[in-house]
Amino acid sequence: MNTPLEATETTLHDQVRDEGFAFVHGAEMRRLVERLTPLSDWDAFAASWNALEPDTYLAATGRSRRRRYATFAATAFGPVEQQPHQAHFQTLAYNTLQGDIERWFEPVLPEIAQSPTLRAVLDFCRDFFGALSPDVHQWHIEVHQFRIEATAGAPGEPTPEGSHRDGVDYVLVLLVDRENIASGTTTIHDPDGRALGEFTLSQPLDAALIHDPRVFHGVTPVTPLDAGKASHRDVLVVTFRGTDSADH
């Protein structure tokens, strides 16, 4: 007989396979991730968002956000291994705002790249996405730390390129923190623009699991609840792209 946890993961697999996405509440996400490694350093992991650097490429378009970036690789059942720092690249087909350019972002700090929390998240993704794509034996993994800041006169844009696909196989969007933020609703659409669902990541570890070839996703602009106080929305985005199946 399946345990409730196993049944929950099976349900999530079904949702991603059948609908192209699933929303996971933070408490459930923590239980799923912690099966392999306790999130013993979560506070330090979350605090690392205070050390993100400005996204100079986005600033050139008159928008602002902070970020760090790292890449990893993994086999279907092997360890997740960090790769040498490299540029982030998307084609114009997937990013009409900043496609077809190599973007060099500041790297994820070494102590965060090797942290128990990030390693547990990446191991969960390898196993979860691997179960959905058993033909993939080698994964290219990208990790993005994002902080979106907002003021009364300048709403923050979590997805300035609009509703989009990332050009990968699977995407995890994991909320780390929200401070003095309103809105920020995640929207899911099919390729024809038909709305398939929406939800708001509001609590730490609330997550979206997305099958990128199937659906488009976006996030509505965020505004401060109290215009006189600092506000931010911190998320971890992890993408998995198979590099060895017949479809790649």
Short mmCIF file of C-alpha atoms in Angstrom, two decimals:
data_model
loop_
_atom_site.label_atom_id
_atom_site.label_comp_id
_atom_site.label_asym_id
_atom_site.label_seq_id
_atom_site.Cartn_x
_atom_site.Cartn_y
_atom_site.Cartn_z
CA MET A 1 0.00 0.00 0.00
CA ASN A 2 1.30 3.47 -0.87
CA THR A 3 2.04 5.84 1.97
CA PRO A 4 0.30 9.25 1.83
CA LEU A 5 3.61 10.82 0.75
CA GLU A 6 4.06 8.37 -2.11
CA ALA A 7 0.46 8.92 -3.16
CA THR A 8 1.02 12.67 -3.17
CA GLU A 9 4.06 12.38 -5.42
CA THR A 10 2.15 10.04 -7.73
CA THR A 11 -0.65 12.59 -7.92
CA LEU A 12 1.84 15.33 -8.78
CA HIS A 13 3.34 13.17 -11.50
CA ASP A 14 -0.14 12.64 -12.92
CA GLN A 15 -0.90 16.36 -12.83
CA VAL A 16 2.32 17.36 -14.59
CA ARG A 17 1.93 14.57 -17.14
CA ASP A 18 -1.76 15.22 -17.84
CA GLU A 19 -2.08 18.98 -17.34
CA GLY A 20 1.45 20.26 -17.85
CA PHE A 21 1.82 21.74 -14.37
CA ALA A 22 1.16 21.27 -10.66
CA PHE A 23 1.07 23.57 -7.64
CA VAL A 24 2.55 22.24 -4.39
CA HIS A 25 1.95 23.80 -0.97
CA GLY A 26 5.09 24.59 0.99
CA ALA A 27 4.55 22.07 3.79
CA GLU A 28 4.05 19.25 1.28
CA MET A 29 7.03 20.38 -0.78
CA ARG A 30 9.24 20.35 2.30
CA ARG A 31 8.19 16.78 3.11
CA LEU A 32 8.92 15.66 -0.44
CA VAL A 33 12.33 17.32 -0.57
CA GLU A 34 13.38 16.28 2.92
CA ARG A 35 13.00 12.58 2.20
CA LEU A 36 16.62 12.69 1.01
CA THR A 37 18.24 15.50 3.00
CA PRO A 38 16.89 17.67 5.84
CA LEU A 39 16.74 21.38 5.01
CA SER A 40 18.95 22.06 8.01
CA ASP A 41 20.37 25.30 6.62
CA TRP A 42 17.14 26.80 5.24
CA ASP A 43 17.56 30.09 7.12
CA ALA A 44 21.07 30.66 5.76
CA PHE A 45 19.92 29.55 2.30
CA ALA A 46 17.06 32.06 2.32
CA ALA A 47 19.31 34.82 3.70
CA SER A 48 21.64 34.42 0.69
CA TRP A 49 19.05 36.28 -1.41
CA ASN A 50 20.26 39.41 0.40
CA ALA A 51 23.57 38.99 -1.45
CA LEU A 52 22.21 38.85 -4.99
CA GLU A 53 23.67 41.20 -7.59
CA PRO A 54 21.79 43.51 -10.00
CA ASP A 55 20.76 42.05 -13.33
CA THR A 56 22.60 44.53 -15.55
CA TYR A 57 21.05 43.15 -18.74
CA LEU A 58 17.52 43.82 -17.52
CA ALA A 59 18.54 47.24 -16.18
CA ALA A 60 19.41 48.18 -19.75
CA THR A 61 15.71 47.86 -20.62
CA GLY A 62 14.64 50.13 -17.77
CA ARG A 63 13.65 47.26 -15.45
CA SER A 64 15.31 45.94 -12.32
CA ARG A 65 15.87 42.68 -10.50
CA ARG A 66 18.69 40.89 -8.68
CA ARG A 67 19.98 37.41 -9.40
CA ARG A 68 22.72 34.78 -9.28
CA TYR A 69 23.17 31.80 -11.57
CA ALA A 70 24.79 28.36 -11.66
CA THR A 71 24.73 25.25 -13.82
CA PHE A 72 24.84 21.58 -12.86
CA ALA A 73 24.72 18.23 -14.60
CA ALA A 74 23.32 14.88 -13.52
CA THR A 75 22.70 11.42 -14.85
CA ALA A 76 19.37 9.73 -14.22
CA PHE A 77 20.51 8.07 -11.02
CA GLY A 78 23.84 9.73 -10.37
CA PRO A 79 24.99 12.69 -8.29
CA VAL A 80 24.21 16.27 -9.25
CA GLU A 81 27.54 17.93 -10.06
CA GLN A 82 28.23 21.63 -10.42
CA GLN A 83 29.67 22.74 -13.77
CA PRO A 84 32.13 25.55 -14.54
CA HIS A 85 30.49 28.96 -14.55
CA GLN A 86 29.00 29.79 -17.93
CA ALA A 87 26.69 32.21 -19.68
CA HIS A 88 22.91 31.85 -19.67
CA PHE A 89 21.53 31.74 -23.21
CA GLN A 90 18.01 31.67 -24.62
CA THR A 91 16.93 32.12 -28.21
CA LEU A 92 14.56 34.89 -29.27
CA ALA A 93 11.94 32.20 -29.80
CA TYR A 94 11.78 31.73 -26.02
CA ASN A 95 12.79 35.16 -24.76
CA THR A 96 11.69 38.00 -26.99
CA LEU A 97 13.10 40.57 -24.55
CA GLN A 98 16.64 39.23 -24.12
CA GLY A 99 17.06 36.33 -26.49
CA ASP A 100 20.05 35.47 -28.69
CA ILE A 101 22.62 37.00 -26.31
CA GLU A 102 24.98 35.41 -23.84
CA ARG A 103 24.16 36.76 -20.39
CA TRP A 104 26.85 36.42 -17.75
CA PHE A 105 25.43 36.67 -14.23
CA GLU A 106 27.25 36.58 -10.93
CA PRO A 107 27.59 32.97 -9.77
CA VAL A 108 25.66 31.39 -6.95
CA LEU A 109 27.86 31.67 -3.87
CA PRO A 110 29.94 28.49 -3.32
CA GLU A 111 28.48 27.83 0.11
CA ILE A 112 24.97 28.02 -1.36
CA ALA A 113 25.77 25.88 -4.41
CA GLN A 114 26.97 23.15 -2.05
CA SER A 115 24.37 23.72 0.66
CA PRO A 116 22.16 20.91 1.99
CA THR A 117 19.01 22.79 0.95
CA LEU A 118 19.99 23.36 -2.68
CA ARG A 119 21.36 19.82 -2.96
CA ALA A 120 18.12 18.38 -1.58
CA VAL A 121 16.06 20.44 -4.05
CA LEU A 122 18.20 19.35 -6.99
CA ASP A 123 18.08 15.69 -5.96
CA PHE A 124 14.29 15.90 -5.68
CA CYS A 125 14.06 17.46 -9.16
CA ARG A 126 16.35 14.81 -10.68
CA ASP A 127 14.17 12.03 -9.30
CA PHE A 128 10.80 13.70 -9.92
CA PHE A 129 11.49 14.89 -13.47
CA GLY A 130 13.43 11.71 -14.23
CA ALA A 131 10.37 9.62 -13.42
CA LEU A 132 8.42 11.66 -15.99
CA SER A 133 11.11 11.23 -18.66
CA PRO A 134 12.74 7.82 -18.17
CA ASP A 135 14.34 8.02 -21.63
CA VAL A 136 16.58 10.88 -20.49
CA HIS A 137 19.88 9.75 -19.02
CA GLN A 138 21.75 13.06 -18.88
CA TRP A 139 20.40 16.38 -17.59
CA HIS A 140 21.62 19.92 -18.05
CA ILE A 141 20.45 21.87 -15.00
CA GLU A 142 20.30 25.63 -14.49
CA VAL A 143 19.76 27.32 -11.13
CA HIS A 144 18.55 30.91 -10.86
CA GLN A 145 18.21 32.94 -7.68
CA PHE A 146 15.84 35.87 -8.35
CA ARG A 147 14.86 38.83 -6.21
CA ILE A 148 12.16 41.13 -7.60
CA GLU A 149 11.89 44.47 -5.81
CA ALA A 150 8.95 46.84 -6.01
CA THR A 151 8.17 50.41 -5.02
CA ALA A 152 4.96 52.41 -5.16
CA GLY A 153 6.05 54.06 -8.39
CA ALA A 154 7.69 51.03 -9.99
CA PRO A 155 5.96 47.63 -9.76
CA GLY A 156 8.29 44.65 -9.93
CA GLU A 157 8.10 42.32 -12.93
CA PRO A 158 8.90 38.68 -12.11
CA THR A 159 8.53 37.76 -15.79
CA PRO A 160 9.27 40.93 -17.79
CA GLU A 161 9.22 38.89 -21.02
CA GLY A 162 5.54 38.07 -20.36
CA SER A 163 3.94 34.65 -20.52
CA HIS A 164 6.62 32.36 -21.90
CA ARG A 165 8.32 29.00 -22.11
CA ASP A 166 11.95 28.59 -21.07
CA GLY A 167 13.06 26.24 -23.84
CA VAL A 168 13.75 23.34 -21.47
CA ASP A 169 11.94 20.17 -20.41
CA TYR A 170 10.92 20.96 -16.84
CA VAL A 171 10.84 23.96 -14.53
CA LEU A 172 10.62 24.23 -10.75
CA VAL A 173 9.66 27.61 -9.31
CA LEU A 174 10.12 27.63 -5.53
CA LEU A 175 9.17 30.55 -3.31
CA VAL A 176 11.85 31.48 -0.79
CA ASP A 177 10.39 34.66 0.70
CA ARG A 178 7.86 37.44 0.15
CA GLU A 179 8.20 40.67 2.08
CA ASN A 180 5.56 43.43 1.85
CA ILE A 181 4.40 42.19 -1.55
CA ALA A 182 0.95 42.15 -3.18
CA SER A 183 -0.02 40.09 -6.23
CA GLY A 184 2.61 38.00 -8.02
CA THR A 185 0.08 35.48 -9.33
CA THR A 186 1.47 32.66 -11.45
CA THR A 187 -0.59 32.10 -14.60
CA ILE A 188 -0.52 29.02 -16.84
CA HIS A 189 -1.67 29.06 -20.48
CA ASP A 190 -1.73 26.63 -23.35
CA PRO A 191 0.12 27.61 -26.57
CA ASP A 192 -3.07 29.16 -27.94
CA GLY A 193 -3.35 31.50 -24.95
CA ARG A 194 -6.19 29.67 -23.19
CA ALA A 195 -5.92 30.03 -19.41
CA LEU A 196 -5.31 26.67 -17.71
CA GLY A 197 -4.83 27.78 -14.11
CA GLU A 198 -3.45 30.35 -11.72
CA PHE A 199 -2.13 30.37 -8.17
CA THR A 200 -0.02 32.56 -5.91
CA LEU A 201 3.18 31.36 -4.28
CA SER A 202 2.67 32.92 -0.86
CA GLN A 203 4.46 30.74 1.72
CA PRO A 204 8.08 29.57 1.81
CA LEU A 205 8.57 26.43 -0.31
CA ASP A 206 5.28 26.89 -2.20
CA ALA A 207 6.21 25.56 -5.62
CA ALA A 208 5.19 25.16 -9.24
CA LEU A 209 6.27 22.13 -11.27
CA ILE A 210 5.98 22.81 -15.00
CA HIS A 211 6.36 20.71 -18.16
CA ASP A 212 7.79 23.49 -20.30
CA PRO A 213 7.05 22.15 -23.81
CA ARG A 214 3.36 21.83 -22.92
CA VAL A 215 2.43 25.14 -21.31
CA PHE A 216 3.36 28.80 -21.03
CA HIS A 217 3.82 30.42 -17.63
CA GLY A 218 4.06 33.98 -16.33
CA VAL A 219 3.75 35.99 -13.13
CA THR A 220 1.76 39.18 -12.68
CA PRO A 221 3.63 42.34 -11.55
CA VAL A 222 4.12 42.82 -7.81
CA THR A 223 3.49 45.96 -5.79
CA PRO A 224 4.28 46.89 -2.17
CA LEU A 225 1.53 46.48 0.40
CA ASP A 226 3.00 49.42 2.34
CA ALA A 227 4.54 52.00 0.03
CA GLY A 228 6.81 53.24 2.81
CA LYS A 229 8.59 49.92 3.36
CA ALA A 230 10.98 47.79 1.37
CA SER A 231 9.42 44.93 -0.57
CA HIS A 232 10.71 41.91 -2.44
CA ARG A 233 9.74 38.53 -3.89
CA ASP A 234 12.49 35.89 -3.71
CA VAL A 235 12.28 32.72 -5.80
CA LEU A 236 14.52 29.84 -6.79
CA VAL A 237 14.04 28.69 -10.39
CA VAL A 238 15.53 25.37 -11.47
CA THR A 239 15.32 24.11 -15.06
CA PHE A 240 16.07 20.60 -16.36
CA ARG A 241 16.84 19.88 -20.00
CA GLY A 242 17.61 16.39 -21.25
CA THR A 243 20.67 16.26 -23.49
CA ASP A 244 20.58 12.69 -24.77
CA SER A 245 17.03 11.57 -25.60
CA ALA A 246 15.67 11.25 -29.11
CA ASP A 247 13.83 14.54 -28.71
CA HIS A 248 16.90 16.64 -27.97
#
